[in-house]
Short mmCIF file of C-alpha atoms in Angstrom, two decimals:
data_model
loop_
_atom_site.label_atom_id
_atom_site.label_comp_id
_atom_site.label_asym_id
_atom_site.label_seq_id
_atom_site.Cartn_x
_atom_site.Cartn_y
_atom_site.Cartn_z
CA UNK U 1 101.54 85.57 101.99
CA UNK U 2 101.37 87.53 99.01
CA UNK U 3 101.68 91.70 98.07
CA UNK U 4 100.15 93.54 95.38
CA UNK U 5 101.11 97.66 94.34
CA UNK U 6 98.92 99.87 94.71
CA UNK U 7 100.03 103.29 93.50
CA UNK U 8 103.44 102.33 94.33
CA UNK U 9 103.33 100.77 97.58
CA UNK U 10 103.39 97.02 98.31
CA UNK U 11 101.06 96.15 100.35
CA UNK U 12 101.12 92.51 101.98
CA UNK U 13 98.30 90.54 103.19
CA UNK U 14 97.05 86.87 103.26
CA UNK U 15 94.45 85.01 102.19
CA UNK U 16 92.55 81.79 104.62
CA UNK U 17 89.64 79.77 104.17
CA UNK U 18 87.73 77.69 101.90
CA UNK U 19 87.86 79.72 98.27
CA UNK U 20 84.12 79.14 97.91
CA UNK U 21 83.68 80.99 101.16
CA UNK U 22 82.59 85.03 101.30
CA UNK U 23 84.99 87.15 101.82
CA UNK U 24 85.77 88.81 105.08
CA UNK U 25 88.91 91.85 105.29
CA UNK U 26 90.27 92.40 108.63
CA UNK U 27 92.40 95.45 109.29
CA UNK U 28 94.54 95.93 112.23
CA UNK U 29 95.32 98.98 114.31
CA UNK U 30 98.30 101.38 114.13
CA UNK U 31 101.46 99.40 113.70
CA UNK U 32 99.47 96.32 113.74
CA UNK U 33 100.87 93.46 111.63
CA UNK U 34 98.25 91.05 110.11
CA UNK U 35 99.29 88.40 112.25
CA UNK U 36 97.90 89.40 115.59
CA UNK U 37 94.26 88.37 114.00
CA UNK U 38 95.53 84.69 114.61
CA UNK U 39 95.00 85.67 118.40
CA UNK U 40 91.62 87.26 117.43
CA UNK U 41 88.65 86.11 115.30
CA UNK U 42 90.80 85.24 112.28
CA UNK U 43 90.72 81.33 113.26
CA UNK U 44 86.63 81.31 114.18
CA UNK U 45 85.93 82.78 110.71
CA UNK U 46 87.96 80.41 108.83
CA UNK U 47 85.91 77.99 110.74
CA UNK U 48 82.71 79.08 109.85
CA UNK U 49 83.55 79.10 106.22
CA UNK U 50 84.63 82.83 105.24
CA UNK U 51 87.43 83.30 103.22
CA UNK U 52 89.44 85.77 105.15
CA UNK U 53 91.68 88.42 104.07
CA UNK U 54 94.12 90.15 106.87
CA UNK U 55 96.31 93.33 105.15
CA UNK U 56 99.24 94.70 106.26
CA UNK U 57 98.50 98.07 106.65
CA UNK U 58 101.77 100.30 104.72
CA UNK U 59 104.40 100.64 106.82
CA UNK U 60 104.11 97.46 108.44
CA UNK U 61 104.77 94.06 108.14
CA UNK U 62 104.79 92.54 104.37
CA UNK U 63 104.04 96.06 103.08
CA UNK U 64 106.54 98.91 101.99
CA UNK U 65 106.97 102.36 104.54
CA UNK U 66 107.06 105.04 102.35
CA UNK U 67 108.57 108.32 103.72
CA UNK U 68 106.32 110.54 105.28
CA UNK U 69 103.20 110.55 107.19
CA UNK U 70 100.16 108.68 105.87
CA UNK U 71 96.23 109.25 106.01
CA UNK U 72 93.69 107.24 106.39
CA UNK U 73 92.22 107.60 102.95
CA UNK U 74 95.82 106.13 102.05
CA UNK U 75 94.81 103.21 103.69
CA UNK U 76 91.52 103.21 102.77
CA UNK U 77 92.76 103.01 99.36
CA UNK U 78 95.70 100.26 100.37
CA UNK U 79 93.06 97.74 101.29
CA UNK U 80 90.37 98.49 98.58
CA UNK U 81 92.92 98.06 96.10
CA UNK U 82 93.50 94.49 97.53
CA UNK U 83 89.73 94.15 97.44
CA UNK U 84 90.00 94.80 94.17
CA UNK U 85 93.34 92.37 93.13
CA UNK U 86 91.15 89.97 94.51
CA UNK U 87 88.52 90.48 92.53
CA UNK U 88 86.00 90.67 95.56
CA UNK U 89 82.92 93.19 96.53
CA UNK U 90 80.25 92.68 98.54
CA UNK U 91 82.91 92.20 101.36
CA UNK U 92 82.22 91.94 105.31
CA UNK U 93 85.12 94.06 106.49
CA UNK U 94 86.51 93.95 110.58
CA UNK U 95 87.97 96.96 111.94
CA UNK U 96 90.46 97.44 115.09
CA UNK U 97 91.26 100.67 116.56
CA UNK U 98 93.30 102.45 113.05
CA UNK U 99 92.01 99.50 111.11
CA UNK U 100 88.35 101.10 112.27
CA UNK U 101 88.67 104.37 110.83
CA UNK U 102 89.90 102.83 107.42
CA UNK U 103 86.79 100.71 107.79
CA UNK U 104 84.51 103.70 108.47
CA UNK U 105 86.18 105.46 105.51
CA UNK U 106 85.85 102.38 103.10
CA UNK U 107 81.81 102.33 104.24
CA UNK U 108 81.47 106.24 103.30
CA UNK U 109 83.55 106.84 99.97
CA UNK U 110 83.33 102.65 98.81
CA UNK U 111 79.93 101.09 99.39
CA UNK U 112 80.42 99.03 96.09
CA UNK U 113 83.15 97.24 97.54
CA UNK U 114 81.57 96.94 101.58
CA UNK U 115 78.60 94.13 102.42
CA UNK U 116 79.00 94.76 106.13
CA UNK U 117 81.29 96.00 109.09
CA UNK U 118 82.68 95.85 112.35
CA UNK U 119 84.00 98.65 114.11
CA UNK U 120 85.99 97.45 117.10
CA UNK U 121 87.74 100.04 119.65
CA UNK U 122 87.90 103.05 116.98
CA UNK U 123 84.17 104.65 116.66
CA UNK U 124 83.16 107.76 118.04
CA UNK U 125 83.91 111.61 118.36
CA UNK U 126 86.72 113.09 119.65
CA UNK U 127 86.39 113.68 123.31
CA UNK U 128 88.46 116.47 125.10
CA UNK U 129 90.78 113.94 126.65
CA UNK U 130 91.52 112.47 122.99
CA UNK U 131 92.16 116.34 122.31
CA UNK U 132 94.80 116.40 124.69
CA UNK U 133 96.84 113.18 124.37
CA UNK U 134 97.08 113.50 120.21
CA UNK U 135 97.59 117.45 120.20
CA UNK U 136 100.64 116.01 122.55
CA UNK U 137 101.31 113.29 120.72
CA UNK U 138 101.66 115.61 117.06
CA UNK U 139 104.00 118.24 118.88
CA UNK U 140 106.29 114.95 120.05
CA UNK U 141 106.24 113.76 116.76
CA UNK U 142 107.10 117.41 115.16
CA UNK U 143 110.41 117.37 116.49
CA UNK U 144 112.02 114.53 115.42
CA UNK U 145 112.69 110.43 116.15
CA UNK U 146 110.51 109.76 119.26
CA UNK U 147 111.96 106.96 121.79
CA UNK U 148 110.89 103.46 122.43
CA UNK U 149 109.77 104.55 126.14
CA UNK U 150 106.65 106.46 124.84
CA UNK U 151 106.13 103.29 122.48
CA UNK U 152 106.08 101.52 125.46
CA UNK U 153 104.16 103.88 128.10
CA UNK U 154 101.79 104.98 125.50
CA UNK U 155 100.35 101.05 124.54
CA UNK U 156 100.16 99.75 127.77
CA UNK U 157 98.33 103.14 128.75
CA UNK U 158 95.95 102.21 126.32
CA UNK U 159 95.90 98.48 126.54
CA UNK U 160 94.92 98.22 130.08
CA UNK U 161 92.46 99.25 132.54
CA UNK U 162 93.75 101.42 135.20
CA UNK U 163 93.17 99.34 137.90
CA UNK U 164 95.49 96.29 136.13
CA UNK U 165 98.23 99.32 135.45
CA UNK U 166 97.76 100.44 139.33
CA UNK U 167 97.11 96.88 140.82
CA UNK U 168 98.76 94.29 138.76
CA UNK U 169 102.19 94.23 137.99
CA UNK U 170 102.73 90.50 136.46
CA UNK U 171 100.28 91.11 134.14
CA UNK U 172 101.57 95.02 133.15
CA UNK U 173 105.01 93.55 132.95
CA UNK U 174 103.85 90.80 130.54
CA UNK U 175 102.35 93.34 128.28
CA UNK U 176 105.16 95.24 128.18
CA UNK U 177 107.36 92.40 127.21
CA UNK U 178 105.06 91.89 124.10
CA UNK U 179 105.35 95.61 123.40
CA UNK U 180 109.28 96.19 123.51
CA UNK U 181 109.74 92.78 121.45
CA UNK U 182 108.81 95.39 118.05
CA UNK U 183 111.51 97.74 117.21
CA UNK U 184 109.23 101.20 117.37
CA UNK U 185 109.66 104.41 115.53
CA UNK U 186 110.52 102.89 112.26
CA UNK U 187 109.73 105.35 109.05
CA UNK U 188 106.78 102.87 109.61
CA UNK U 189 105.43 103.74 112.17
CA UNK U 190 105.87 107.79 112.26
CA UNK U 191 103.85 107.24 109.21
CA UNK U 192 101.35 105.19 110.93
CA UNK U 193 100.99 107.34 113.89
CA UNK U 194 100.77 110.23 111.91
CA UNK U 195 97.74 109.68 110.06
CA UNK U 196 96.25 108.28 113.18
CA UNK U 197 96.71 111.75 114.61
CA UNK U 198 95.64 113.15 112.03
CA UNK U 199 92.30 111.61 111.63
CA UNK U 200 91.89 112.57 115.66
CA UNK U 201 92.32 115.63 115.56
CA UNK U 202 91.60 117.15 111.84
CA UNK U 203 88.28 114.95 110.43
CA UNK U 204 85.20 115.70 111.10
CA UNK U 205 83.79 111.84 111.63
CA UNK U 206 80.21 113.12 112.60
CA UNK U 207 79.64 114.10 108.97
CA UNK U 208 80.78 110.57 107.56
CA UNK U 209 78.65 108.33 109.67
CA UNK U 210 75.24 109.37 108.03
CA UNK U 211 77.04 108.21 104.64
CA UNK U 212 77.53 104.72 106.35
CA UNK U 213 74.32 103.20 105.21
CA UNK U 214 75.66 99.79 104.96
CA UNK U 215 75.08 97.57 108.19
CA UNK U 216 77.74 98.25 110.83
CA UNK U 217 78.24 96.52 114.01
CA UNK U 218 80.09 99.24 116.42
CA UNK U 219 81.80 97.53 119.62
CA UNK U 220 83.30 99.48 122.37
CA UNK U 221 84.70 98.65 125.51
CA UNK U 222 84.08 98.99 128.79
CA UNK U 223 87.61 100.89 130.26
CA UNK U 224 88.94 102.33 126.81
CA UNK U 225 90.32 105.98 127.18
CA UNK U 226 90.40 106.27 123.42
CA UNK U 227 87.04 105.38 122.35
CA UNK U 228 85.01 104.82 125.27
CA UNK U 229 81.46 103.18 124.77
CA UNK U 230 79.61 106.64 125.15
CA UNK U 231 81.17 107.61 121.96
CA UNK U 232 80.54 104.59 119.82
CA UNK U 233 76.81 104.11 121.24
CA UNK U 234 76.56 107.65 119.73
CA UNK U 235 78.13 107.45 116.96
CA UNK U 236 76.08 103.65 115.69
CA UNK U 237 72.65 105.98 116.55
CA UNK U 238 73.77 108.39 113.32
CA UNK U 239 74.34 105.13 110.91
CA UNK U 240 71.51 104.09 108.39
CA UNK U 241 72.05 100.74 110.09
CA UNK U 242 74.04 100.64 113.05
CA UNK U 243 73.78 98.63 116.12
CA UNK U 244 76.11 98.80 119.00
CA UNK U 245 77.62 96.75 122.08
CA UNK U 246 79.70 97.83 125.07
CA UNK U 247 82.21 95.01 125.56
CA UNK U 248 82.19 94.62 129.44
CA UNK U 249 85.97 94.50 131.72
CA UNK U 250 88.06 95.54 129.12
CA UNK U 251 89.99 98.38 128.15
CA UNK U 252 91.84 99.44 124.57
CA UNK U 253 93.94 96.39 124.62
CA UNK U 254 90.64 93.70 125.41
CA UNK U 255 90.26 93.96 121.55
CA UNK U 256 92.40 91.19 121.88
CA UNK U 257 92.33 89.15 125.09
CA UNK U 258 88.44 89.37 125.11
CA UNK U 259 87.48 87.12 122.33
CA UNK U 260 85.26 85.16 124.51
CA UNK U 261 82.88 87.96 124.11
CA UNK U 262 83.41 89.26 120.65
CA UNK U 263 83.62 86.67 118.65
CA UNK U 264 80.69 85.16 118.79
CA UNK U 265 79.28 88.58 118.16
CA UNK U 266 81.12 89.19 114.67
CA UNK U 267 80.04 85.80 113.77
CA UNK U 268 76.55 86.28 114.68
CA UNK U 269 76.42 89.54 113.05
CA UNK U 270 78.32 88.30 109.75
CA UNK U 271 75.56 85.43 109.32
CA UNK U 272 72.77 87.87 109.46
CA UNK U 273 74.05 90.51 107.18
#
């Protein structure tokens, strides 16, 4: 593990792989330390010979939590400055959920530094239900510390399809015991959550995908409230180079479980771009 400033934030992150390998970034969701990519794709890219970055976004893990809410071009400019302390371009860069829209932005405002990406669980416009759960979500956070509960409610919510939350209560009850094991609403976190509202509610991410002319692999899946496939589908059409898959079963939280079906699609698409 190592940090690096970047305009006065430390910002951890970790470097695996061969050094002669090409480098691949990987950048979690909100409140996502860089660890959970060890359950993802981080092992399978190792394997195929990538040298393999995972950041922890600020506010999380390794990295400092500066007061105050955050944006995604603060992130955007977190992990290009590790990019940079690297001394790589020409990067493939991975994308979950948050991690995504720091991806997208990285595409649009830093070509020079972006080879390829993958947008997992994040791409798309804003659809009225999204509307509605963030406009809540900013009023919570507006009046002060918000409790572990919603934490808790508002991941497995997303994590799950509804028939699992309705249906299956070993497998709910297991999620939420991964869930409560983080101590939520940390300066952290507000600041995480923040600029994830933010960016779902005040950017206008129809006008950046035209400037994503780099190849982009967009994956959505099958049950996700947030960003369900008819968004991302959309959203690849209006990239120079976009192609897109619906990730079948799964809802927000298959970004993880379902690696039987995405991996082999990130390392497919990574060895022919």
């Amino acid at each position: 593990m190592a940090t690096v400033e970047i305009g006065g934030t430390a910002i951890g992150f970790e470097v695996h792989g061969p050094a002669e390998g090409e480098p691949v970034v990987l950048l979690g969701g909100t409140s996502m330390p860089r660890g959970v990519w060890n359950m993802m794709q981080l092992p399978a890219l190792v394997e195929a010979g990538y040298q393999v970055a995972a950041v922890d976004p600020r506010g999380e893990g390794e990295s400092s939590a500066p007061d105050g809410g955050y944006s995604i071009a603060d992130l955007a400019a977190d992990a290009a400055g590790v990019m940079e302390h690297l001394g790589w371009s020409d990067v493939r860069v991975m994308g979950l959920s948050q991690g995504g829209f720091v991806t997208e932005h990285l595409a649009a405002s830093r070509p020079d530094l972006v080879r390829a990406v993958v947008l997992l669980g994040c791409a798309g416009a804003t659809t009225a239900y999204q509307r509605a759960w963030f406009s809540a979500m900013r009023a919570m956070f507006a009046n002060g510390p918000v409790a572990q509960e919603f934490y808790l409610a508002e991941n497995l919510m997303n994590a799950l399809p509804a028939q699992v939350l309705r249906d299956d209560d070993s497998k709910v009850s297991a999620w939420a015991e991964l869930i409560s094991a983080k101590q939520w609403d940390t300066p952290g976190d507000r600041g995480q959550y923040l600029a994830c509202i933010e960016w779902m509610l005040d950017v206008d991410h129809a006008e950046r995908w035209p400037k994503i002319t780099r190849p982009a692999l967009v994956l959505a899946l099958e049950h996700d409230l947030m960003f369900p496939p008819r968004a991302g589908r959309a959203a690849a059409a209006q990239m120079a180079n976009g192609e897109f898959t619906e990730i079948i079963g799964y809802a927000h939280g298959g970004a993880i479980e379902a690696g039987e079906q995405i991996t082999p699609l990130v390392l497919d698409f990574f060895a022919r771009v």
